[in-house]
Coordinates of C-alpha atoms in Angstrom, one line a residue:
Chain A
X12 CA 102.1 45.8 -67.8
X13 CA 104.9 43.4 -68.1
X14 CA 107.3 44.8 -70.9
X15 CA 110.0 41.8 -71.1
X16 CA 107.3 39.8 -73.1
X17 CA 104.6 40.8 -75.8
X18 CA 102.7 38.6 -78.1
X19 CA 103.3 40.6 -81.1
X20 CA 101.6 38.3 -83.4
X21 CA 98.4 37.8 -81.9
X22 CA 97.6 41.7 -83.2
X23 CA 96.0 42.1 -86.6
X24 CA 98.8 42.9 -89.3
X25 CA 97.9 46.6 -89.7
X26 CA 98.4 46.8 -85.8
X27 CA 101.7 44.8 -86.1
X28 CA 102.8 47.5 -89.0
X29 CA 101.8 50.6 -87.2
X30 CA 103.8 49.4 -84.1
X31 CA 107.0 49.4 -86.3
X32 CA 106.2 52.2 -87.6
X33 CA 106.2 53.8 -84.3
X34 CA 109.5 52.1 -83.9
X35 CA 113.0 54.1 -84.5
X36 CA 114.6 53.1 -88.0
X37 CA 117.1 50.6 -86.0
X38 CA 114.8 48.4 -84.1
X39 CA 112.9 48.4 -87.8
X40 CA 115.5 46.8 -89.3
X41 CA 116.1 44.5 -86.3
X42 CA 113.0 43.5 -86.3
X43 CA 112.5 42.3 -89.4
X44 CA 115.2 39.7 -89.4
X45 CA 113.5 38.4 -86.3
X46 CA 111.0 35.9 -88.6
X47 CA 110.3 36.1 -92.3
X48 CA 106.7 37.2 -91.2
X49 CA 108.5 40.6 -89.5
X50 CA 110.3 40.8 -92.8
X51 CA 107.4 40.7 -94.5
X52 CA 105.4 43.2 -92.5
X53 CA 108.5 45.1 -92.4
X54 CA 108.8 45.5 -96.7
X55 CA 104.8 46.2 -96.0
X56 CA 106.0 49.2 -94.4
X57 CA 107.5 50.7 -98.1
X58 CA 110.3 52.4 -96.2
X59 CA 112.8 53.9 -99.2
X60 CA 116.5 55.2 -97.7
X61 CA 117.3 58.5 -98.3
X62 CA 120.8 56.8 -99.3
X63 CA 122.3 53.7 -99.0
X64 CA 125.9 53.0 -99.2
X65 CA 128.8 50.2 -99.4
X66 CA 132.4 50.7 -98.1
X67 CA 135.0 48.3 -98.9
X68 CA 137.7 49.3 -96.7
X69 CA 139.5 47.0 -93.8
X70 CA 135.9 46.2 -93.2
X71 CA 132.9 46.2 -95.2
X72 CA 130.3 48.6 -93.5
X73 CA 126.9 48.7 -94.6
X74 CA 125.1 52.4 -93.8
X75 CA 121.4 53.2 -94.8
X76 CA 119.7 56.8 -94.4
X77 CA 116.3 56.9 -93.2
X78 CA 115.8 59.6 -91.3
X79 CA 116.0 60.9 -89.1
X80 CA 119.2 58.1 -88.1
X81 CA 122.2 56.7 -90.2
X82 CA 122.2 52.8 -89.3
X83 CA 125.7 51.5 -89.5
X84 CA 126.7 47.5 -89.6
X85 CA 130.3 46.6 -90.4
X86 CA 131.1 43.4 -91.3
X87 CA 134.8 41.3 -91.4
X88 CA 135.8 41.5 -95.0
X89 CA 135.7 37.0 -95.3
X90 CA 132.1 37.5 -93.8
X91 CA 131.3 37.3 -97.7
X92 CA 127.8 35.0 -97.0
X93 CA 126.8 37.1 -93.9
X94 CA 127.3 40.3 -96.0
X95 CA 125.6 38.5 -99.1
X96 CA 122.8 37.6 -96.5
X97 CA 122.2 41.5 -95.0
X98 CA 122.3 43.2 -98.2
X99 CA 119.9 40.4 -99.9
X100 CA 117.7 41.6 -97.2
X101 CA 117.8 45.6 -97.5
X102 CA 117.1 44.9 -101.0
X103 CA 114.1 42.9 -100.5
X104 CA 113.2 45.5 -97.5
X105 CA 113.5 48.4 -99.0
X106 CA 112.3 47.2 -102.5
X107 CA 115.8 47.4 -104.5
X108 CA 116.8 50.7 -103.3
X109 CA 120.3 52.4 -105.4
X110 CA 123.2 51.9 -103.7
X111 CA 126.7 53.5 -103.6
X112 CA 129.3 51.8 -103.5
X113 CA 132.9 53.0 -102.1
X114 CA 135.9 50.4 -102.8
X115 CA 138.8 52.1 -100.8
X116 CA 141.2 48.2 -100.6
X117 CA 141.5 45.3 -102.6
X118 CA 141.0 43.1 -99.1
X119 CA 138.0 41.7 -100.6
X120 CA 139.1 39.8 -104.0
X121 CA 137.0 40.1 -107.3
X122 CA 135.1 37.1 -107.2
X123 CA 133.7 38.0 -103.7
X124 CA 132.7 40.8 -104.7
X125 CA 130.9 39.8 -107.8
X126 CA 128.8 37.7 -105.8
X127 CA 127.7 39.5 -103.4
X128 CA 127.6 42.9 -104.9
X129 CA 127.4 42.2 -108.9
X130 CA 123.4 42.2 -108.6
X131 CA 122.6 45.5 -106.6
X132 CA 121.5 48.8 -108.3
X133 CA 124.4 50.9 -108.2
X134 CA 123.5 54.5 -107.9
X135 CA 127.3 55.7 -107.5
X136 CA 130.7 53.4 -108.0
X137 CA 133.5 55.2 -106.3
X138 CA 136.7 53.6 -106.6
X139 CA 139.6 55.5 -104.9
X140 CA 142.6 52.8 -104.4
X141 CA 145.8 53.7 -102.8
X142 CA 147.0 50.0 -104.0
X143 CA 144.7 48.7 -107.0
X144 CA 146.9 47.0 -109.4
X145 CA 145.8 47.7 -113.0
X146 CA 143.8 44.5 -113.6
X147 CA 141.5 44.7 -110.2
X148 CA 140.9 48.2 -111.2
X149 CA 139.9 46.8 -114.9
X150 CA 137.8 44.6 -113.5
X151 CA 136.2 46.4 -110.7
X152 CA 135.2 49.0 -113.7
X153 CA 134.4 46.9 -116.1
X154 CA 132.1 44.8 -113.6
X155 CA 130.5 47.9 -111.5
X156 CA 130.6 50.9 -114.0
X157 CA 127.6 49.6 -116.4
X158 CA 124.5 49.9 -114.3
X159 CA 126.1 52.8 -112.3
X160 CA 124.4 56.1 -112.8
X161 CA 127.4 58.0 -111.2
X162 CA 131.2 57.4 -111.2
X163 CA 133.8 59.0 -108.9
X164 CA 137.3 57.7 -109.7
X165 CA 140.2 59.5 -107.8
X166 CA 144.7 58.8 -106.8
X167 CA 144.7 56.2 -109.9
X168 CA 148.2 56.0 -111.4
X169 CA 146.8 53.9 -114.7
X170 CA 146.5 55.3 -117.9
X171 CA 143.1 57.2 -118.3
X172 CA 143.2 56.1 -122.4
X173 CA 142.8 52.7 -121.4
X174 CA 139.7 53.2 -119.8
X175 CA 137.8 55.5 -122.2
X176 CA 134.9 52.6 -122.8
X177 CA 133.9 53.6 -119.0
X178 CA 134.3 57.0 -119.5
X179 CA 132.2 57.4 -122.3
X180 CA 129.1 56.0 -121.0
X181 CA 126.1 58.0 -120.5
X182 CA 126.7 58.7 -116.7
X183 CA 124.5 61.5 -114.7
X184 CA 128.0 62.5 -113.1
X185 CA 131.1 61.4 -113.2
X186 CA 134.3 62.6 -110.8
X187 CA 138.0 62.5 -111.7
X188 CA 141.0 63.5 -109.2
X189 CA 143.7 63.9 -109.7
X190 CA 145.0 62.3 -112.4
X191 CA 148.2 62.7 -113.6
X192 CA 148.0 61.8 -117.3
X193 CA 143.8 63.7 -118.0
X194 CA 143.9 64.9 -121.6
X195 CA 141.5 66.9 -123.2
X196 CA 140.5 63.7 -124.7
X197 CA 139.6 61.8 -121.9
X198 CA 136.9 65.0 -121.4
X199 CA 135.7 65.1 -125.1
X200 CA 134.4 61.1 -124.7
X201 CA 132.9 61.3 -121.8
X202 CA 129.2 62.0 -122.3
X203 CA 127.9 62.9 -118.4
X204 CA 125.5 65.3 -117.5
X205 CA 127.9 66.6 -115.0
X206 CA 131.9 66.6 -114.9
X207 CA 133.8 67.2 -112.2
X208 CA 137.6 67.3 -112.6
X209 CA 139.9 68.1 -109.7
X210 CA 143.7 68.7 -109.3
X211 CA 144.4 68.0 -113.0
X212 CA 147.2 69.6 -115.4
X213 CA 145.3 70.6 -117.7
X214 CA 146.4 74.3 -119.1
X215 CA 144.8 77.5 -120.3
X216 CA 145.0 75.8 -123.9
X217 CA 143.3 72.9 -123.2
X218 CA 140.5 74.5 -121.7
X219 CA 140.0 76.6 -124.7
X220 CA 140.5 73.3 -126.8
X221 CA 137.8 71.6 -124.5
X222 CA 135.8 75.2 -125.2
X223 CA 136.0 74.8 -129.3
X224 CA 135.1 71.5 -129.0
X225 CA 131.9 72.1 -127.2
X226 CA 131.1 74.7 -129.5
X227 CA 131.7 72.6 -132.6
X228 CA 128.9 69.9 -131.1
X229 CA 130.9 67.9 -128.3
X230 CA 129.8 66.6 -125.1
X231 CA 126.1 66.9 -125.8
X232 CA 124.7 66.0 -122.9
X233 CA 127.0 68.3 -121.0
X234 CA 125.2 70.2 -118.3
X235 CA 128.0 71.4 -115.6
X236 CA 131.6 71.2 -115.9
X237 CA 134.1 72.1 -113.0
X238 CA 137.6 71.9 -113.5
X239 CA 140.9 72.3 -111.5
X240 CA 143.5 73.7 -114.0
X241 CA 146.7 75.6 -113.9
X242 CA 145.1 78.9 -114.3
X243 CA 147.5 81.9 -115.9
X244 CA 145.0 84.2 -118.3
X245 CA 141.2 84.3 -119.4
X246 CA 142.2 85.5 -122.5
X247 CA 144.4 82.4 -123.8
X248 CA 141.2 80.3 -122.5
X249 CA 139.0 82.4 -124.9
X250 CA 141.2 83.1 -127.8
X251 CA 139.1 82.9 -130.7
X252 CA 136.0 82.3 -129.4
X253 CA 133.1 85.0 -129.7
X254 CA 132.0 85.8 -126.2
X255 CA 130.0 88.7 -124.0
X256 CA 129.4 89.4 -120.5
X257 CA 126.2 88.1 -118.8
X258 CA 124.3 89.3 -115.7
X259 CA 123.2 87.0 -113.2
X260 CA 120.9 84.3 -113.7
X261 CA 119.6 81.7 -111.8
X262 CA 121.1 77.7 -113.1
X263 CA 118.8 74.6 -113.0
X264 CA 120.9 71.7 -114.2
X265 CA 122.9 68.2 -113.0
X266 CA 125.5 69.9 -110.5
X267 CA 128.0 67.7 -109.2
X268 CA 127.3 64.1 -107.2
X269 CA 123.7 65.6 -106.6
X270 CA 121.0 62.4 -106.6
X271 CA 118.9 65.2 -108.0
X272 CA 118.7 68.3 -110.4
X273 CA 119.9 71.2 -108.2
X274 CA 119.9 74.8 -108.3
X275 CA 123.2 77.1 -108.2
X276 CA 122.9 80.5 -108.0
X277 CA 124.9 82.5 -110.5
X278 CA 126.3 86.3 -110.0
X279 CA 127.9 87.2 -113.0
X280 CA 129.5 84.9 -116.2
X281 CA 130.8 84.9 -119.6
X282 CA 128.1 83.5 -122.2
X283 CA 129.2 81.3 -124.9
X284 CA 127.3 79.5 -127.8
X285 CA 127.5 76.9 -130.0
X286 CA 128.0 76.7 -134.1
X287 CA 124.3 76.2 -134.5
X288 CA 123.3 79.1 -131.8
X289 CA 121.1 76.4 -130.1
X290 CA 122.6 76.6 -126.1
X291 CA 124.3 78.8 -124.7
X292 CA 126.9 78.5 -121.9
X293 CA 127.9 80.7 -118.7
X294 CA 131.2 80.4 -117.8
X295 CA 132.7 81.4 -114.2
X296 CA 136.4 81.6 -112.7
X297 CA 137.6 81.5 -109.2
X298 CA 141.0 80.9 -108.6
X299 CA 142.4 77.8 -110.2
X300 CA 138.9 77.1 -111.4
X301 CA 136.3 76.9 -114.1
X302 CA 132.5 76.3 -114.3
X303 CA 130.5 75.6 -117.2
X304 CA 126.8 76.0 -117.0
X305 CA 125.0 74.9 -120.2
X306 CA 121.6 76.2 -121.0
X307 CA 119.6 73.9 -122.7
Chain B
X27 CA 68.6 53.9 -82.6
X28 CA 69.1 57.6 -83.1
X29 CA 68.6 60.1 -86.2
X30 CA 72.0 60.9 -88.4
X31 CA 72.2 64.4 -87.9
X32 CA 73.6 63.6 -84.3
X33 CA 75.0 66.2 -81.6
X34 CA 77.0 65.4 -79.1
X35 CA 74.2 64.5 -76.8
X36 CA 72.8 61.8 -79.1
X37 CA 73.7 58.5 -77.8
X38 CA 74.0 54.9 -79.8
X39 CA 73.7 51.8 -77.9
X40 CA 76.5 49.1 -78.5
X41 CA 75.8 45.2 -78.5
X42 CA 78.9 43.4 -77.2
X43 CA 79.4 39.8 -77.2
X44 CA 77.9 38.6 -74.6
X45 CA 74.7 40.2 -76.1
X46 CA 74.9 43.0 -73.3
X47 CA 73.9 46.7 -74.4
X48 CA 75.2 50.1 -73.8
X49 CA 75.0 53.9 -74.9
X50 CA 78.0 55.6 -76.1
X51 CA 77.7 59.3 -77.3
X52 CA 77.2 60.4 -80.4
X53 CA 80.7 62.3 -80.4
X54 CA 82.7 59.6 -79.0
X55 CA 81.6 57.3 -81.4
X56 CA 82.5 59.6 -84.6
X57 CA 86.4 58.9 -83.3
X58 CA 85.5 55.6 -85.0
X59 CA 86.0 56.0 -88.6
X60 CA 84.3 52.6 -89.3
X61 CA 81.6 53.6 -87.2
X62 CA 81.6 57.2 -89.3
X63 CA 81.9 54.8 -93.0
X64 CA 78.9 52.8 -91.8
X65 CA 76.4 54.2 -90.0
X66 CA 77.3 58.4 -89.3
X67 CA 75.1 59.4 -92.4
X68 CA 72.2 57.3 -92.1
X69 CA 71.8 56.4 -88.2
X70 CA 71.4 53.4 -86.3
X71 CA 68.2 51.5 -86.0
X72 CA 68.6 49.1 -83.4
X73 CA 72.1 48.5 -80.9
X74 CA 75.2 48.4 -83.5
X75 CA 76.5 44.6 -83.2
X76 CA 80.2 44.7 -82.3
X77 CA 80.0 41.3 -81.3
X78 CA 83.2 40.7 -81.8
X79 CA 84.3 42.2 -78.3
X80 CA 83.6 41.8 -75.0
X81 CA 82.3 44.9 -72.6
X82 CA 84.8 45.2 -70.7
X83 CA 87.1 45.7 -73.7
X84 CA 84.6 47.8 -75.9
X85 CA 83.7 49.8 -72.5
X86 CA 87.6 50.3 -72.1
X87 CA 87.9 51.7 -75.9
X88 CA 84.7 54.2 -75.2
X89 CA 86.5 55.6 -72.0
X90 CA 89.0 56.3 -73.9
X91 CA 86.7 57.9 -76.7
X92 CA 84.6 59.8 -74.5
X93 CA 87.8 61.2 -72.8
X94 CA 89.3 62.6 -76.1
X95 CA 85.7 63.9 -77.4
X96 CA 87.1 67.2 -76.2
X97 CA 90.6 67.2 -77.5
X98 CA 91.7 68.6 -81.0
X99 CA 91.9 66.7 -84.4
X100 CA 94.1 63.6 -84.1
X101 CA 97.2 64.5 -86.4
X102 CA 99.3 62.0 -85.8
X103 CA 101.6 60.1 -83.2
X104 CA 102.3 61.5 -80.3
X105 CA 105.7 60.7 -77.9
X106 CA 104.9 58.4 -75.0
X107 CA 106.3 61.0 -73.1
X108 CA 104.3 64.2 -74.3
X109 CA 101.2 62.3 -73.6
X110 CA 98.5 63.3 -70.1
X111 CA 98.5 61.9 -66.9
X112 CA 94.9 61.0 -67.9
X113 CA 96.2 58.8 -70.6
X114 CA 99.4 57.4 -68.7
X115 CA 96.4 56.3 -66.1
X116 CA 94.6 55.1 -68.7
X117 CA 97.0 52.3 -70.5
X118 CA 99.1 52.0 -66.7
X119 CA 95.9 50.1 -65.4
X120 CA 95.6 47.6 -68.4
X121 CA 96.7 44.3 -68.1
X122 CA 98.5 42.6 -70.9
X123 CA 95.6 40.9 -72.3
X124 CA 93.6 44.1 -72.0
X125 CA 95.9 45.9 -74.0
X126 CA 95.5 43.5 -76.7
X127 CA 91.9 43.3 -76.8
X128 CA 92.0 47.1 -76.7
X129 CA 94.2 47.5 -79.4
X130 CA 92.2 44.7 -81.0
X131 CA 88.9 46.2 -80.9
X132 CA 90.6 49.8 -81.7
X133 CA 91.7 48.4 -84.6
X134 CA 88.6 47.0 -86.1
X135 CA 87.0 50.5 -84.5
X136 CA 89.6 52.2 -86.7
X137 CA 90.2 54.8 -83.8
X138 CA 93.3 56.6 -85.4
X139 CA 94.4 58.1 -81.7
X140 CA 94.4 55.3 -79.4
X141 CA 95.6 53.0 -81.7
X142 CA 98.7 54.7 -82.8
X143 CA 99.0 55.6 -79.0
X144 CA 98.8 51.5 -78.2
X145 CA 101.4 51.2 -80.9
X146 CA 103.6 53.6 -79.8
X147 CA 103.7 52.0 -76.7
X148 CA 104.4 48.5 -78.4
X149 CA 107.4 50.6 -80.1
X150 CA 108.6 51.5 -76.6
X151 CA 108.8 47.9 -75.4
X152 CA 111.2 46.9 -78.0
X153 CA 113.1 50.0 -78.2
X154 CA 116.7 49.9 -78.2
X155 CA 117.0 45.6 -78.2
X156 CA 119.0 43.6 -80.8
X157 CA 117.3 40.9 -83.2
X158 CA 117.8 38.3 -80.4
X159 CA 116.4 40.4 -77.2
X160 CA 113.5 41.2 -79.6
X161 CA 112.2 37.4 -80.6
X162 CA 112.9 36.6 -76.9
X163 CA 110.1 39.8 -75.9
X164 CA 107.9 39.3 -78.9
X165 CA 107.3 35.3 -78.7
X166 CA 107.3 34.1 -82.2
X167 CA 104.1 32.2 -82.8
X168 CA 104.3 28.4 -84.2
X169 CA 102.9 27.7 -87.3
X170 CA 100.0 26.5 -85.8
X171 CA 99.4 29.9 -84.0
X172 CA 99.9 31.6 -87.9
X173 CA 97.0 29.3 -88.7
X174 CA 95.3 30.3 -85.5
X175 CA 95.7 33.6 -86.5
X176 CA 94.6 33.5 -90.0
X177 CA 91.4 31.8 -89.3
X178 CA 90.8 34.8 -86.1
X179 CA 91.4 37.1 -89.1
X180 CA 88.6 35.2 -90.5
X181 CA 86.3 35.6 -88.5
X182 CA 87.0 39.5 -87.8
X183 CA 86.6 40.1 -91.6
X184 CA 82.9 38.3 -91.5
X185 CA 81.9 40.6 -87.9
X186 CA 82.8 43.1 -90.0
X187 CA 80.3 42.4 -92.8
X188 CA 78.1 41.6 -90.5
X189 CA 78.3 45.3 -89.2
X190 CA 78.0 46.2 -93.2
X191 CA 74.9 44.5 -93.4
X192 CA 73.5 46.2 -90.3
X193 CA 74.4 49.6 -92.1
X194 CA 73.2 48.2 -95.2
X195 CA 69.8 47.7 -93.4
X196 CA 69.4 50.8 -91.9
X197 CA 70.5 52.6 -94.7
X198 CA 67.6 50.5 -96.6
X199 CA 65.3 51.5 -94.1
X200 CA 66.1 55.4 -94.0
X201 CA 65.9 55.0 -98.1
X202 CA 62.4 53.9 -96.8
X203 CA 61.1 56.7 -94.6
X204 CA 62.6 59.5 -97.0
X205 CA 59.8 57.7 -99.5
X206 CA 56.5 57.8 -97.2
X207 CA 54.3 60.8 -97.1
X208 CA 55.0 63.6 -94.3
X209 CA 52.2 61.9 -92.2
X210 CA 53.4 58.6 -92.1
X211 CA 57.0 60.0 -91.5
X212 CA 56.0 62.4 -88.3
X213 CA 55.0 58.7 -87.2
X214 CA 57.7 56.9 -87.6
X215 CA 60.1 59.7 -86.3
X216 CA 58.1 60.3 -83.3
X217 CA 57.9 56.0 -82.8
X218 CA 61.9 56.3 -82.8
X219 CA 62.3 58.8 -80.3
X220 CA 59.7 57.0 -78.2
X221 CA 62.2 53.9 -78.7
X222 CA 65.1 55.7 -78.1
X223 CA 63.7 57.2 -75.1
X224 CA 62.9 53.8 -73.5
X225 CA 66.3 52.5 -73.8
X226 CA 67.6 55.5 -71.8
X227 CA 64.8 54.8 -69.0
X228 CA 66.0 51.0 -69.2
X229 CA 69.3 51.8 -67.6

């Protein structure tokens, strides 16, 4: 049978959608931006990425997870209505899927990236600039950060306190490293299920500070904390705060940039509780490092 | 033309298009899960109109039935390249427009296997090709061919209720015979498999 032509059309539609089915993830997408009738029989499919992701470097490369292949299309950073025009149509294929987003350069300005990014569903806004100036950074936040359920922000010389109406919104999981200037503060607003802070200065005091705090009724939402401190003595972290020794137990809970719950396994801990004796909290050390596991 | 509680050796007759009957077995038929909605339960009084298709196309699809009456339960799409010389044979020897009245009739036949297999094979043909080397292989129709299309669609959709209404029928008809007295249905059983018996001695 000749294979360099095939009248794909003159099949019934369920034939036409079990073909691409058949078909590996790549030719799927090709396909359907062959005609908007192999779009359509394409969305018919109901195909949902295991991720989707953005990253605004010297190019713009699109990837999208579907397994069992990571499809990869890079595009030239002016290419702003050919990029506009792709993601416009994973959106519509794959039925507004969430989408990370990494912004590594400021090669593509603001306003480009407004339009052609301002309407997706963010799932995670990573912004890690070697050369942001203070307003793009601003801006990028201000403009990415609302409808993102996760935030990983890393290597930013600007002034965390400036920012604290991004950090204190209701993210699943939110990232920091390192930052110079991360005060306790900065920690106490932000109301994530999950905190991860790397590389920071923060002392044995603050961590019992941060500790108190929790215990008086902060961070409410607070599931997992990890922290990267400079580490000298467990007992200036607890001093004054009524603890005991726990044996293992096994954590459910938000755990770092997970897209779901996951489970950590725990060997051994210090328990904690609140004022009002309503959660308890295991706390672990390794090195330069401490974990928070809140029971709720 | 045959009782419901068929075995393997039970056969149906088939009405193609051009009004031409013939017997497929009981057991190769049952791969076809609108044969198995409509008529499995209550049997077949009469040839079952798939007049729709040809006989050279429906014949082809029945090969292919009869062929995988033996093998296990259909689970789900299997590589081109794990598949038998029997069935390489089998879709080798097609031409093109065979291939799409097979998949056609296989289709409206809902025969899981050799449907997905005709699919995979579509899969293969455009494996690997960008967006342009696709529309070149898979000739996009014109809007008139859409319309075309849509009106073929049509027509399929009303064979199909005519097929319904055949079931429909028979199913009336069984509702009938479960109703007369045991006389009257030793009769009636005994005037089917004298009927059934006849279209065997026709061939």
């Amino acid at each position: 049978m000749d294979a360099s032509s095939f009248p794909l059309f003159c099949l019934p539609d369920k034939a036409i959608q079990n073909s691409m089915r058949c078909m590996e993830p790549k030719d799927i997408i090709n396909i359907t931006f062959c005609s908007n009738s192999t779009k359509h029989h394409g969305k018919c499919l109901n195909i949902k990425p295991l991720e989707c992701f953005i990253c605004i470097d010297q190019v713009v490369q699109i990837q999208v997870l579907i397994k069992p292949c990571r499809i990869f299309h890079s595009f030239l950073i002016p290419d702003t209505l050919e990029i506009k025009s792709f993601l416009d149509h994973m959106v519509h294929l794959f039925g507004n899927p969430k989408i990370d987003i990494y912004i590594h350069s400021t090669l593509m300005d603001f306003d480009s990236m407004r339009v052609v990014f301002g309407e997706l569903n963010v799932n995670c806004l990573y912004v890690h600039p070697e050369d942001m100036d203070y307003a793009f950074y601003k801006k990028i936040l201000n403009q990415f950060s609302k409808s993102a359920k996760q935030l990983d922000l890393s290597s930013s010389q600007h002034p965390m306190r400036d920012f604290h109406d991004v950090l204190i919104q209701n993210y699943d999981y939110i990232s920091i490293e390192p930052m110079a200037d991360l005060k306790i503060d900065d920690l106490l607003i932000m109301n994530s299920l999950s905190i991860y802070v790397i590389d920071s200065q923060l002392t044995d005091k603050d961590i019992n500070r941060f500790l108190k705090h929790w215990i008086s009724g902060a961070n409410t939402r607070l599931e997992h904390i990890y922290i990267e401190f400079q580490r000298r003595s467990n007992e200036e972290v607890f001093k004054g705060i009524k603890r005991r020794m726990v044996s293992p137990r096994r954590f459910e809970g938000f755990i770092g940039g997970a897209r779901e719950r996951r489970v950590e396994e725990l060997t051994d801990g210090i328990e904690i509780w609140n004022e009002k004796r309503t959660k308890k909290a295991t706390i672990k050390f390794k090195r330069t490092t401490v974990k928070m596991f809140v029971w709720h | 033309m045959t009782s419901p509680a068929s075995s393997s050796e039970v056969k149906y007759l088939i009405e193609s298009s051009e009004g031409n009957t013939f017997d497929v077995s009981g057991a190769a038929l049952r791969q076809s899960n609108t044969f198995n909605a409509m008529f499995l339960n209550i049997g077949a009084d009469g040839p079952i109109p798939f007049t729709d298709y040809n006989e050279a196309t429906l014949k082809k699809v029945f090969e292919y039935c009869e062929h995988s009456v033996n093998e296990e339960n259909y689970s789900g799409p299997k590589h081109q390249d794990d598949l038998s010389k029997w069935d390489l044979n089998f879709f080798n020897e097609m031409d093109q427009k065979m291939f799409i009245d097979v998949i056609n009739a296989s289709n409206f036949l809902d025969i899981e296997r050799l449907t997905s297999y005709c699919c995979e094979r579509i899969a293969r043909m455009l494996r690997g090709k960008n967006t342009q080397e696709m529309i070149k292989v898979i000739t996009l129709p014109t809007a008139e061919e859409l319309e075309a299309k849509q009106k073929v669609e049509e027509k399929k959709a009303a064979a199909a209720k005519k097929v319904a209404e055949k079931a429909a029928e028979t199913a009336e008809k069984t509702e009938t015979l479960e109703e007369l007295p045991v006389q009257q249905l030793v009769q009636t059983t005994r005037n089917k498999l004298t009927r059934k018996y006849l279209s065997f001695s026709n061939e």
